[in-house]
Tab-separated table of N, CA, C and O in Angstrom:
chain	number	residue	atom	x	y	z
A	1	MET	N	-0.924	-14.513	13.668
A	1	MET	CA	0.061	-13.464	13.635
A	1	MET	C	1.459	-14.154	13.258
A	1	MET	O	1.800	-15.209	13.758
A	2	TYR	N	2.139	-13.508	12.396
A	2	TYR	CA	3.368	-14.048	11.941
A	2	TYR	C	4.539	-13.573	12.847
A	2	TYR	O	4.503	-12.449	13.332
A	3	PRO	N	5.559	-14.417	13.056
A	3	PRO	CA	6.673	-13.999	13.929
A	3	PRO	C	7.441	-12.855	13.266
A	3	PRO	O	7.590	-12.766	12.065
A	4	ALA	N	7.934	-11.910	14.108
A	4	ALA	CA	8.614	-10.734	13.638
A	4	ALA	C	9.828	-11.082	12.801
A	4	ALA	O	10.071	-10.381	11.786
A	5	GLU	N	10.560	-12.098	13.169
A	5	GLU	CA	11.767	-12.448	12.336
A	5	GLU	C	11.344	-12.882	10.925
A	5	GLU	O	12.132	-12.796	9.980
A	6	LEU	N	10.211	-13.458	10.789
A	6	LEU	CA	9.721	-13.954	9.460
A	6	LEU	C	9.384	-12.729	8.539
A	6	LEU	O	9.743	-12.739	7.336
A	7	VAL	N	8.763	-11.743	9.097
A	7	VAL	CA	8.269	-10.553	8.235
A	7	VAL	C	9.316	-9.518	8.124
A	7	VAL	O	9.124	-8.632	7.253
A	8	LYS	N	10.359	-9.498	8.924
A	8	LYS	CA	11.299	-8.398	8.959
A	8	LYS	C	11.867	-8.124	7.471
A	8	LYS	O	11.848	-6.978	7.056
A	9	PRO	N	12.260	-9.186	6.763
A	9	PRO	CA	12.780	-8.808	5.372
A	9	PRO	C	11.752	-8.257	4.496
A	9	PRO	O	12.019	-7.352	3.675
A	10	MET	N	10.471	-8.669	4.661
A	10	MET	CA	9.402	-8.104	3.903
A	10	MET	C	9.065	-6.661	4.274
A	10	MET	O	8.713	-5.871	3.422
A	11	ARG	N	9.094	-6.393	5.526
A	11	ARG	CA	8.964	-5.006	6.020
A	11	ARG	C	10.107	-4.113	5.487
A	11	ARG	O	9.847	-3.043	4.940
A	12	ASP	N	11.315	-4.648	5.598
A	12	ASP	CA	12.488	-3.871	5.166
A	12	ASP	C	12.515	-3.558	3.677
A	12	ASP	O	13.009	-2.516	3.272
A	13	ASP	N	11.885	-4.421	2.950
A	13	ASP	CA	11.791	-4.211	1.461
A	13	ASP	C	11.121	-2.876	1.132
A	13	ASP	O	11.623	-2.134	0.324
A	14	LEU	N	9.997	-2.564	1.825
A	14	LEU	CA	9.330	-1.312	1.577
A	14	LEU	C	9.949	-0.205	2.373
A	14	LEU	O	10.068	0.955	1.884
A	15	ALA	N	10.349	-0.445	3.604
A	15	ALA	CA	10.966	0.585	4.418
A	15	ALA	C	12.236	1.184	3.735
A	15	ALA	O	12.391	2.400	3.739
A	16	SER	N	12.958	0.304	3.141
A	16	SER	CA	14.212	0.785	2.481
A	16	SER	C	13.939	1.629	1.248
A	16	SER	O	14.816	2.384	0.791
A	17	ALA	N	12.704	1.531	0.759
A	17	ALA	CA	12.254	2.369	-0.395
A	17	ALA	C	11.595	3.664	0.025
A	17	ALA	O	11.140	4.439	-0.784
A	18	GLY	N	11.569	3.846	1.376
A	18	GLY	CA	10.969	5.145	1.853
A	18	GLY	C	9.582	5.038	2.447
A	18	GLY	O	8.979	6.046	2.826
A	19	PHE	N	9.058	3.826	2.574
A	19	PHE	CA	7.660	3.662	3.169
A	19	PHE	C	7.805	3.681	4.684
A	19	PHE	O	8.661	2.972	5.223
A	20	GLU	N	6.997	4.438	5.373
A	20	GLU	CA	6.906	4.447	6.768
A	20	GLU	C	6.000	3.350	7.223
A	20	GLU	O	4.886	3.180	6.756
A	21	GLU	N	6.466	2.561	8.148
A	21	GLU	CA	5.668	1.462	8.716
A	21	GLU	C	4.770	2.087	9.837
A	21	GLU	O	5.182	2.776	10.670
A	22	LEU	N	3.525	1.726	9.722
A	22	LEU	CA	2.522	2.203	10.718
A	22	LEU	C	1.982	0.995	11.446
A	22	LEU	O	1.703	-0.043	10.920
A	23	TYR	N	1.863	1.204	12.776
A	23	TYR	CA	1.498	0.114	13.705
A	23	TYR	C	0.217	0.340	14.442
A	23	TYR	O	-0.357	-0.643	15.083
A	24	THR	N	-0.318	1.497	14.460
A	24	THR	CA	-1.541	1.814	15.191
A	24	THR	C	-2.601	2.491	14.350
A	24	THR	O	-2.316	3.052	13.263
A	25	ALA	N	-3.834	2.337	14.760
A	25	ALA	CA	-4.967	2.957	14.067
A	25	ALA	C	-4.765	4.509	13.990
A	25	ALA	O	-5.002	5.098	12.931
A	26	GLY	N	-4.302	5.067	15.065
A	26	GLY	CA	-4.112	6.521	15.066
A	26	GLY	C	-3.070	6.958	14.054
A	26	GLY	O	-3.270	7.958	13.381
A	27	ALA	N	-1.973	6.256	13.923
A	27	ALA	CA	-0.977	6.594	12.941
A	27	ALA	C	-1.499	6.516	11.534
A	27	ALA	O	-1.214	7.341	10.635
A	28	VAL	N	-2.299	5.504	11.262
A	28	VAL	CA	-2.864	5.295	9.949
A	28	VAL	C	-3.826	6.441	9.617
A	28	VAL	O	-3.799	7.051	8.589
A	29	GLU	N	-4.705	6.783	10.545
A	29	GLU	CA	-5.666	7.859	10.327
A	29	GLU	C	-4.957	9.217	10.185
A	29	GLU	O	-5.342	9.997	9.277
A	30	ASN	N	-3.881	9.477	10.952
A	30	ASN	CA	-3.186	10.691	10.721
A	30	ASN	C	-2.521	10.812	9.381
A	30	ASN	O	-2.494	11.841	8.783
A	31	ALA	N	-1.940	9.694	8.954
A	31	ALA	CA	-1.287	9.673	7.626
A	31	ALA	C	-2.247	9.902	6.548
A	31	ALA	O	-2.003	10.671	5.579
A	32	ILE	N	-3.406	9.191	6.571
A	32	ILE	CA	-4.316	9.243	5.437
A	32	ILE	C	-5.119	10.523	5.464
A	32	ILE	O	-5.377	11.080	4.423
A	33	LYS	N	-5.475	11.024	6.611
A	33	LYS	CA	-6.343	12.203	6.672
A	33	LYS	C	-5.541	13.500	6.475
A	33	LYS	O	-6.131	14.583	6.395
A	34	GLY	N	-4.259	13.406	6.422
A	34	GLY	CA	-3.434	14.617	6.222
A	34	GLY	C	-3.634	15.232	4.820
A	34	GLY	O	-4.133	14.532	3.908
A	35	GLU	N	-3.270	16.452	4.715
A	35	GLU	CA	-3.321	17.143	3.398
A	35	GLU	C	-2.411	16.543	2.397
A	35	GLU	O	-1.308	16.114	2.759
A	36	GLY	N	-2.831	16.508	1.167
A	36	GLY	CA	-1.955	15.906	0.131
A	36	GLY	C	-2.287	14.434	-0.161
A	36	GLY	O	-3.313	13.927	0.201
A	37	THR	N	-1.353	13.815	-0.811
A	37	THR	CA	-1.535	12.418	-1.183
A	37	THR	C	-0.688	11.419	-0.308
A	37	THR	O	0.373	11.738	0.141
A	38	THR	N	-1.385	10.300	-0.086
A	38	THR	CA	-0.755	9.170	0.673
A	38	THR	C	-1.016	7.861	-0.033
A	38	THR	O	-2.148	7.549	-0.343
A	39	LEU	N	0.089	7.134	-0.282
A	39	LEU	CA	-0.024	5.802	-0.848
A	39	LEU	C	0.074	4.821	0.356
A	39	LEU	O	1.060	4.828	1.132
A	40	VAL	N	-0.870	3.946	0.508
A	40	VAL	CA	-0.925	2.912	1.532
A	40	VAL	C	-0.779	1.576	0.886
A	40	VAL	O	-1.484	1.198	0.011
A	41	VAL	N	0.271	0.871	1.290
A	41	VAL	CA	0.495	-0.514	0.792
A	41	VAL	C	0.177	-1.466	1.965
A	41	VAL	O	0.829	-1.340	3.080
A	42	VAL	N	-0.794	-2.350	1.757
A	42	VAL	CA	-1.045	-3.426	2.730
A	42	VAL	C	-0.178	-4.528	2.331
A	42	VAL	O	-0.397	-5.199	1.392
A	43	ASN	N	0.896	-4.743	3.067
A	43	ASN	CA	1.962	-5.682	2.787
A	43	ASN	C	1.487	-7.097	3.268
A	43	ASN	O	0.548	-7.173	4.103
A	44	SER	N	2.076	-8.158	2.737
A	44	SER	CA	1.718	-9.490	3.017
A	44	SER	C	2.842	-10.458	2.847
A	44	SER	O	3.852	-10.145	2.161
A	45	VAL	N	2.725	-11.647	3.419
A	45	VAL	CA	3.770	-12.711	3.289
A	45	VAL	C	3.623	-13.461	1.990
A	45	VAL	O	4.428	-14.330	1.644
A	46	CYS	N	2.481	-13.277	1.319
A	46	CYS	CA	2.208	-14.088	0.161
A	46	CYS	C	3.192	-13.930	-1.017
A	46	CYS	O	3.822	-12.821	-1.125
A	47	GLY	N	3.215	-14.871	-1.889
A	47	GLY	CA	4.073	-14.782	-3.058
A	47	GLY	C	3.787	-13.579	-3.981
A	47	GLY	O	4.729	-13.007	-4.562
A	48	CYS	N	2.495	-13.278	-4.111
A	48	CYS	CA	2.252	-12.140	-5.019
A	48	CYS	C	2.674	-10.787	-4.468
A	48	CYS	O	2.894	-9.809	-5.178
A	49	ALA	N	2.794	-10.718	-3.117
A	49	ALA	CA	3.356	-9.477	-2.535
A	49	ALA	C	4.793	-9.382	-2.865
A	49	ALA	O	5.324	-8.321	-3.219
A	50	ALA	N	5.530	-10.572	-2.730
A	50	ALA	CA	6.922	-10.553	-3.048
A	50	ALA	C	7.298	-10.361	-4.502
A	50	ALA	O	8.200	-9.573	-4.914
A	51	ALA	N	6.481	-10.984	-5.437
A	51	ALA	CA	6.809	-10.979	-6.853
A	51	ALA	C	6.266	-9.848	-7.545
A	51	ALA	O	6.760	-9.336	-8.561
A	52	ASN	N	5.103	-9.256	-7.077
A	52	ASN	CA	4.329	-8.315	-7.808
A	52	ASN	C	4.149	-6.967	-7.040
A	52	ASN	O	4.452	-5.946	-7.563
A	53	ALA	N	3.583	-7.037	-5.869
A	53	ALA	CA	3.168	-5.824	-5.216
A	53	ALA	C	4.260	-4.961	-4.697
A	53	ALA	O	4.335	-3.762	-5.031
A	54	ARG	N	5.249	-5.509	-3.945
A	54	ARG	CA	6.329	-4.679	-3.388
A	54	ARG	C	7.182	-4.147	-4.522
A	54	ARG	O	7.532	-2.990	-4.602
A	55	PRO	N	7.553	-5.024	-5.547
A	55	PRO	CA	8.355	-4.493	-6.668
A	55	PRO	C	7.622	-3.377	-7.396
A	55	PRO	O	8.217	-2.356	-7.747
A	56	ALA	N	6.330	-3.573	-7.607
A	56	ALA	CA	5.518	-2.531	-8.345
A	56	ALA	C	5.488	-1.239	-7.485
A	56	ALA	O	5.655	-0.134	-8.165
A	57	ALA	N	5.295	-1.315	-6.220
A	57	ALA	CA	5.251	-0.087	-5.422
A	57	ALA	C	6.523	0.651	-5.559
A	57	ALA	O	6.594	1.888	-5.701
A	58	LYS	N	7.677	-0.058	-5.501
A	58	LYS	CA	8.981	0.636	-5.583
A	58	LYS	C	9.240	1.152	-7.008
A	58	LYS	O	9.765	2.237	-7.119
A	59	MET	N	8.811	0.360	-7.991
A	59	MET	CA	9.030	0.925	-9.414
A	59	MET	C	8.233	2.164	-9.658
A	59	MET	O	8.723	3.033	-10.333
A	60	SER	N	7.073	2.245	-9.100
A	60	SER	CA	6.235	3.399	-9.313
A	60	SER	C	6.819	4.695	-8.853
A	60	SER	O	6.501	5.793	-9.298
A	61	LEU	N	7.720	4.607	-7.843
A	61	LEU	CA	8.346	5.756	-7.290
A	61	LEU	C	9.377	6.401	-8.187
A	61	LEU	O	9.908	7.516	-7.810
A	62	LYS	N	9.661	5.835	-9.307
A	62	LYS	CA	10.608	6.416	-10.319
A	62	LYS	C	9.889	7.465	-11.103
A	62	LYS	O	10.521	8.195	-11.928
A	63	ASN	N	8.591	7.615	-10.941
A	63	ASN	CA	7.783	8.567	-11.658
A	63	ASN	C	8.147	9.946	-11.246
A	63	ASN	O	8.494	10.225	-10.073
A	64	ASP	N	7.926	10.989	-12.105
A	64	ASP	CA	8.146	12.372	-11.717
A	64	ASP	C	7.231	12.831	-10.614
A	64	ASP	O	7.622	13.538	-9.715
A	65	LYS	N	5.987	12.368	-10.678
A	65	LYS	CA	4.977	12.706	-9.656
A	65	LYS	C	4.845	11.521	-8.726
A	65	LYS	O	4.569	10.377	-9.231
A	66	THR	N	4.936	11.735	-7.462
A	66	THR	CA	4.759	10.636	-6.475
A	66	THR	C	3.971	11.193	-5.288
A	66	THR	O	3.921	12.425	-5.096
A	67	PRO	N	3.397	10.300	-4.479
A	67	PRO	CA	2.613	10.795	-3.321
A	67	PRO	C	3.552	11.467	-2.328
A	67	PRO	O	4.748	11.198	-2.200
A	68	ALA	N	2.918	12.358	-1.538
A	68	ALA	CA	3.633	13.089	-0.452
A	68	ALA	C	4.054	12.140	0.628
A	68	ALA	O	5.147	12.300	1.229
A	69	ARG	N	3.252	11.173	0.910
A	69	ARG	CA	3.498	10.210	1.962
A	69	ARG	C	3.433	8.750	1.439
A	69	ARG	O	2.505	8.443	0.688
A	70	LEU	N	4.335	7.967	1.871
A	70	LEU	CA	4.354	6.485	1.557
A	70	LEU	C	4.263	5.752	2.835
A	70	LEU	O	5.148	5.931	3.715
A	71	VAL	N	3.219	4.939	3.079
A	71	VAL	CA	3.074	4.229	4.296
A	71	VAL	C	2.691	2.818	4.050
A	71	VAL	O	2.177	2.466	2.939
A	72	THR	N	2.966	1.922	5.012
A	72	THR	CA	2.619	0.498	4.838
A	72	THR	C	2.176	-0.018	6.186
A	72	THR	O	2.616	0.389	7.246
A	73	VAL	N	1.264	-1.031	6.078
A	73	VAL	CA	0.811	-1.829	7.234
A	73	VAL	C	1.010	-3.269	6.807
A	73	VAL	O	0.956	-3.601	5.613
A	74	PHE	N	1.114	-4.117	7.773
A	74	PHE	CA	1.406	-5.587	7.449
A	74	PHE	C	0.322	-6.470	7.863
A	74	PHE	O	-0.012	-6.607	9.114
A	75	ALA	N	-0.426	-7.039	6.879
A	75	ALA	CA	-1.537	-7.951	7.196
A	75	ALA	C	-1.031	-9.188	7.987
A	75	ALA	O	0.109	-9.674	7.604
A	76	GLY	N	-1.792	-9.588	8.930
A	76	GLY	CA	-1.371	-10.753	9.741
A	76	GLY	C	-0.418	-10.439	10.817
A	76	GLY	O	0.057	-11.295	11.495
A	77	VAL	N	-0.053	-9.171	10.976
A	77	VAL	CA	0.913	-8.705	11.967
A	77	VAL	C	0.369	-7.519	12.703
A	77	VAL	O	0.173	-7.578	13.937
A	78	ASP	N	0.146	-6.454	12.029
A	78	ASP	CA	-0.212	-5.159	12.625
A	78	ASP	C	-1.787	-5.019	12.522
A	78	ASP	O	-2.318	-4.184	11.822
A	79	ARG	N	-2.480	-5.870	13.268
A	79	ARG	CA	-3.923	-5.926	13.149
A	79	ARG	C	-4.636	-4.605	13.294
A	79	ARG	O	-5.485	-4.158	12.532
A	80	GLU	N	-4.274	-3.783	14.323
A	80	GLU	CA	-4.953	-2.546	14.540
A	80	GLU	C	-4.726	-1.591	13.370
A	80	GLU	O	-5.715	-0.928	12.914
A	81	ALA	N	-3.529	-1.432	12.888
A	81	ALA	CA	-3.236	-0.607	11.745
A	81	ALA	C	-3.889	-1.050	10.475
A	81	ALA	O	-4.431	-0.289	9.742
A	82	VAL	N	-3.870	-2.423	10.253
A	82	VAL	CA	-4.483	-2.926	8.996
A	82	VAL	C	-5.997	-2.709	9.018
A	82	VAL	O	-6.513	-2.235	8.037
A	83	ASP	N	-6.592	-2.940	10.175
A	83	ASP	CA	-8.091	-2.743	10.268
A	83	ASP	C	-8.417	-1.323	10.030
A	83	ASP	O	-9.363	-1.015	9.288
A	84	ALA	N	-7.647	-0.359	10.555
A	84	ALA	CA	-7.942	1.074	10.300
A	84	ALA	C	-7.785	1.424	8.867
A	84	ALA	O	-8.575	2.137	8.291
A	85	ALA	N	-6.678	0.898	8.176
A	85	ALA	CA	-6.515	1.215	6.772
A	85	ALA	C	-7.586	0.614	5.984
A	85	ALA	O	-8.201	1.263	5.076
A	86	ARG	N	-7.985	-0.607	6.222
A	86	ARG	CA	-9.098	-1.241	5.460
A	86	ARG	C	-10.443	-0.574	5.695
A	86	ARG	O	-11.233	-0.437	4.749
A	87	ASN	N	-10.682	-0.004	6.906
A	87	ASN	CA	-11.912	0.687	7.150
A	87	ASN	C	-11.906	1.985	6.303
A	87	ASN	O	-12.990	2.400	5.875
A	88	MET	N	-10.793	2.554	5.985
A	88	MET	CA	-10.771	3.741	5.140
A	88	MET	C	-10.773	3.409	3.682
A	88	MET	O	-10.907	4.319	2.859
A	89	MET	N	-10.643	2.100	3.315
A	89	MET	CA	-10.727	1.648	1.968
A	89	MET	C	-12.142	1.171	1.506
A	89	MET	O	-12.278	0.683	0.424
A	90	VAL	N	-13.127	1.306	2.375
A	90	VAL	CA	-14.441	0.858	2.108
A	90	VAL	C	-14.922	1.760	0.915
A	90	VAL	O	-14.637	2.915	0.885
A	91	PRO	N	-15.605	1.192	-0.146
A	91	PRO	CA	-16.410	-0.036	-0.134
A	91	PRO	C	-15.588	-1.239	-0.643
A	91	PRO	O	-16.185	-2.336	-0.882
A	92	PHE	N	-14.254	-1.195	-0.741
A	92	PHE	CA	-13.536	-2.305	-1.304
A	92	PHE	C	-13.378	-3.337	-0.142
A	92	PHE	O	-13.067	-2.963	1.024
A	93	PRO	N	-13.517	-4.652	-0.414
A	93	PRO	CA	-13.346	-5.658	0.603
A	93	PRO	C	-11.900	-5.768	1.020
A	93	PRO	O	-11.046	-5.406	0.280
A	94	PRO	N	-11.694	-6.213	2.293
A	94	PRO	CA	-10.300	-6.435	2.706
A	94	PRO	C	-9.561	-7.397	1.795
A	94	PRO	O	-10.112	-8.419	1.414
A	95	SER	N	-8.364	-7.013	1.468
A	95	SER	CA	-7.495	-7.920	0.668
A	95	SER	C	-6.076	-7.537	0.953
A	95	SER	O	-5.737	-6.396	1.279
A	96	SER	N	-5.167	-8.554	0.847
A	96	SER	CA	-3.766	-8.247	0.978
A	96	SER	C	-3.013	-9.234	0.051
A	96	SER	O	-3.401	-10.383	-0.089
A	97	PRO	N	-2.033	-8.690	-0.651
A	97	PRO	CA	-1.677	-7.294	-0.607
A	97	PRO	C	-2.695	-6.430	-1.353
A	97	PRO	O	-3.444	-6.923	-2.118
A	98	SER	N	-2.621	-5.173	-1.081
A	98	SER	CA	-3.409	-4.157	-1.804
A	98	SER	C	-2.691	-2.849	-1.692
A	98	SER	O	-1.832	-2.668	-0.822
A	99	MET	N	-3.184	-1.868	-2.448
A	99	MET	CA	-2.561	-0.508	-2.477
A	99	MET	C	-3.742	0.497	-2.703
A	99	MET	O	-4.566	0.223	-3.474
A	100	ALA	N	-3.656	1.531	-1.930
A	100	ALA	CA	-4.656	2.554	-2.025
A	100	ALA	C	-3.980	3.992	-2.070
A	100	ALA	O	-3.025	4.219	-1.296
A	101	LEU	N	-4.487	4.833	-2.889
A	101	LEU	CA	-4.013	6.171	-2.996
A	101	LEU	C	-5.101	7.046	-2.440
A	101	LEU	O	-6.248	6.953	-2.862
A	102	PHE	N	-4.754	7.888	-1.499
A	102	PHE	CA	-5.660	8.847	-0.857
A	102	PHE	C	-5.215	10.312	-1.179
A	102	PHE	O	-4.024	10.512	-1.246
A	103	LYS	N	-6.191	11.137	-1.395
A	103	LYS	CA	-5.834	12.552	-1.590
A	103	LYS	C	-6.689	13.347	-0.606
A	103	LYS	O	-7.965	13.236	-0.658
A	104	ASP	N	-6.124	14.101	0.214
A	104	ASP	CA	-6.769	14.908	1.250
A	104	ASP	C	-7.777	14.047	2.023
A	104	ASP	O	-8.910	14.483	2.278
A	105	GLY	N	-7.326	12.857	2.366
A	105	GLY	CA	-8.169	11.964	3.176
A	105	GLY	C	-9.223	11.114	2.441
A	105	GLY	O	-9.918	10.345	3.003
A	106	GLU	N	-9.329	11.377	1.051
A	106	GLU	CA	-10.343	10.668	0.265
A	106	GLU	C	-9.639	9.546	-0.533
A	106	GLU	O	-8.628	9.821	-1.188
A	107	LEU	N	-10.251	8.392	-0.605
A	107	LEU	CA	-9.767	7.351	-1.431
A	107	LEU	C	-10.014	7.648	-2.922
A	107	LEU	O	-11.144	7.891	-3.292
A	108	VAL	N	-8.923	7.700	-3.729
A	108	VAL	CA	-9.054	8.119	-5.106
A	108	VAL	C	-8.643	6.963	-6.024
A	108	VAL	O	-8.936	7.025	-7.246
A	109	HIS	N	-7.929	5.950	-5.545
A	109	HIS	CA	-7.451	4.916	-6.457
A	109	HIS	C	-7.170	3.692	-5.603
A	109	HIS	O	-6.596	3.750	-4.500
A	110	MET	N	-7.636	2.512	-6.065
A	110	MET	CA	-7.482	1.232	-5.294
A	110	MET	C	-6.962	0.146	-6.212
A	110	MET	O	-7.447	0.007	-7.349
A	111	ILE	N	-6.007	-0.579	-5.723
A	111	ILE	CA	-5.555	-1.825	-6.387
A	111	ILE	C	-5.741	-2.951	-5.415
A	111	ILE	O	-5.058	-3.028	-4.397
A	112	GLU	N	-6.636	-3.801	-5.745
A	112	GLU	CA	-6.971	-4.985	-4.900
A	112	GLU	C	-6.112	-6.169	-5.259
A	112	GLU	O	-5.444	-6.198	-6.307
A	113	ARG	N	-6.119	-7.175	-4.395
A	113	ARG	CA	-5.281	-8.369	-4.681
A	113	ARG	C	-5.574	-8.958	-5.970
A	113	ARG	O	-4.630	-9.431	-6.667
A	114	HIS	N	-6.800	-8.942	-6.421
A	114	HIS	CA	-7.069	-9.653	-7.652
A	114	HIS	C	-6.522	-8.805	-8.897
A	114	HIS	O	-6.422	-9.358	-10.000
A	115	HIS	N	-6.147	-7.564	-8.639
A	115	HIS	CA	-5.474	-6.792	-9.633
A	115	HIS	C	-3.956	-7.063	-9.659
A	115	HIS	O	-3.193	-6.589	-10.521
A	116	ILE	N	-3.494	-7.751	-8.586
A	116	ILE	CA	-2.038	-7.980	-8.361
A	116	ILE	C	-1.671	-9.371	-8.725
A	116	ILE	O	-0.682	-9.545	-9.461
A	117	GLU	N	-2.514	-10.339	-8.339
A	117	GLU	CA	-2.199	-11.694	-8.657
A	117	GLU	C	-2.092	-11.967	-10.128
A	117	GLU	O	-2.955	-11.511	-10.911
A	118	GLY	N	-1.013	-12.572	-10.571
A	118	GLY	CA	-0.859	-12.963	-11.959
A	118	GLY	C	-0.516	-11.870	-12.927
A	118	GLY	O	-0.429	-12.100	-14.104
A	119	ARG	N	-0.302	-10.626	-12.422
A	119	ARG	CA	0.071	-9.529	-13.242
A	119	ARG	C	1.512	-9.186	-12.999
A	119	ARG	O	1.943	-9.155	-11.848
A	120	PRO	N	2.287	-8.816	-14.022
A	120	PRO	CA	3.631	-8.445	-13.756
A	120	PRO	C	3.747	-7.144	-12.967
A	120	PRO	O	2.875	-6.229	-13.105
A	121	ALA	N	4.834	-7.004	-12.274
A	121	ALA	CA	5.000	-5.869	-11.435
A	121	ALA	C	4.986	-4.543	-12.258
A	121	ALA	O	4.493	-3.486	-11.874
A	122	GLU	N	5.527	-4.630	-13.485
A	122	GLU	CA	5.579	-3.480	-14.370
A	122	GLU	C	4.142	-2.979	-14.675
A	122	GLU	O	3.920	-1.737	-14.713
A	123	MET	N	3.224	-3.845	-14.913
A	123	MET	CA	1.870	-3.462	-15.196
A	123	MET	C	1.191	-2.815	-13.986
A	123	MET	O	0.509	-1.772	-14.168
A	124	ILE	N	1.462	-3.362	-12.812
A	124	ILE	CA	0.906	-2.753	-11.614
A	124	ILE	C	1.503	-1.396	-11.364
A	124	ILE	O	0.867	-0.429	-10.975
A	125	ALA	N	2.853	-1.320	-11.579
A	125	ALA	CA	3.525	0.040	-11.432
A	125	ALA	C	2.933	1.037	-12.340
A	125	ALA	O	2.741	2.222	-11.995
A	126	GLU	N	2.624	0.665	-13.577
A	126	GLU	CA	2.052	1.647	-14.520
A	126	GLU	C	0.682	2.040	-14.104
A	126	GLU	O	0.366	3.236	-14.260
A	127	ASN	N	-0.058	1.222	-13.514
A	127	ASN	CA	-1.366	1.568	-13.001
A	127	ASN	C	-1.169	2.614	-11.899
A	127	ASN	O	-1.896	3.599	-11.906
A	128	LEU	N	-0.245	2.409	-11.012
A	128	LEU	CA	0.043	3.396	-9.966
A	128	LEU	C	0.486	4.711	-10.591
A	128	LEU	O	0.086	5.762	-10.093
A	129	VAL	N	1.414	4.631	-11.490
A	129	VAL	CA	1.936	5.838	-12.154
A	129	VAL	C	0.812	6.655	-12.748
A	129	VAL	O	0.810	7.924	-12.606
A	130	GLN	N	-0.094	6.068	-13.364
A	130	GLN	CA	-1.255	6.784	-13.972
A	130	GLN	C	-2.014	7.482	-12.898
A	130	GLN	O	-2.470	8.643	-13.032
A	131	ALA	N	-2.243	6.833	-11.739
A	131	ALA	CA	-2.940	7.427	-10.592
A	131	ALA	C	-2.078	8.609	-10.013
A	131	ALA	O	-2.616	9.685	-9.701
A	132	PHE	N	-0.776	8.411	-9.931
A	132	PHE	CA	0.046	9.505	-9.446
A	132	PHE	C	-0.050	10.715	-10.381
A	132	PHE	O	-0.085	11.897	-9.924
A	133	ASP	N	-0.039	10.486	-11.630
A	133	ASP	CA	-0.016	11.575	-12.562
A	133	ASP	C	-1.354	12.316	-12.463
A	133	ASP	O	-1.387	13.568	-12.701
A	134	GLU	N	-2.429	11.630	-12.209
A	134	GLU	CA	-3.685	12.264	-12.117
A	134	GLU	C	-3.898	13.025	-10.751
A	134	GLU	O	-4.484	14.063	-10.678
A	135	TYR	N	-3.392	12.412	-9.672
A	135	TYR	CA	-3.779	12.987	-8.345
A	135	TYR	C	-2.642	13.621	-7.542
A	135	TYR	O	-2.946	14.310	-6.618
A	136	CYS	N	-1.375	13.362	-7.984
A	136	CYS	CA	-0.284	13.913	-7.130
A	136	CYS	C	0.220	15.248	-7.761
A	136	CYS	O	0.127	15.512	-8.854
């Protein structure tokens, strides 16, 4: 588990863009199973989260269509919430960072760590925008 003071700036990066931080399994399930669309970002301390994932998530929100709910859980910190989110992302293996778009409780789009590493934030954001245009 990472110390709170270490992850605070990384949490704040998404929270300041409108992402709700979730800390419990119940909060994750309520957000994802709700009607409409929910983008879940599994945040991380790694460099690809800082350079690629978080910037991409924020860039994607400039699109005309965006998810109704934006939520985030933090790998290595919010174990209960992360486990619940990952359980809802099956059949994809656990990875962080990662991003998943749900519609009416169903997983409709997934971006795994291997889609984030080494790719520019703009490319990842475009991938999200295409999913938003289709499902939101």
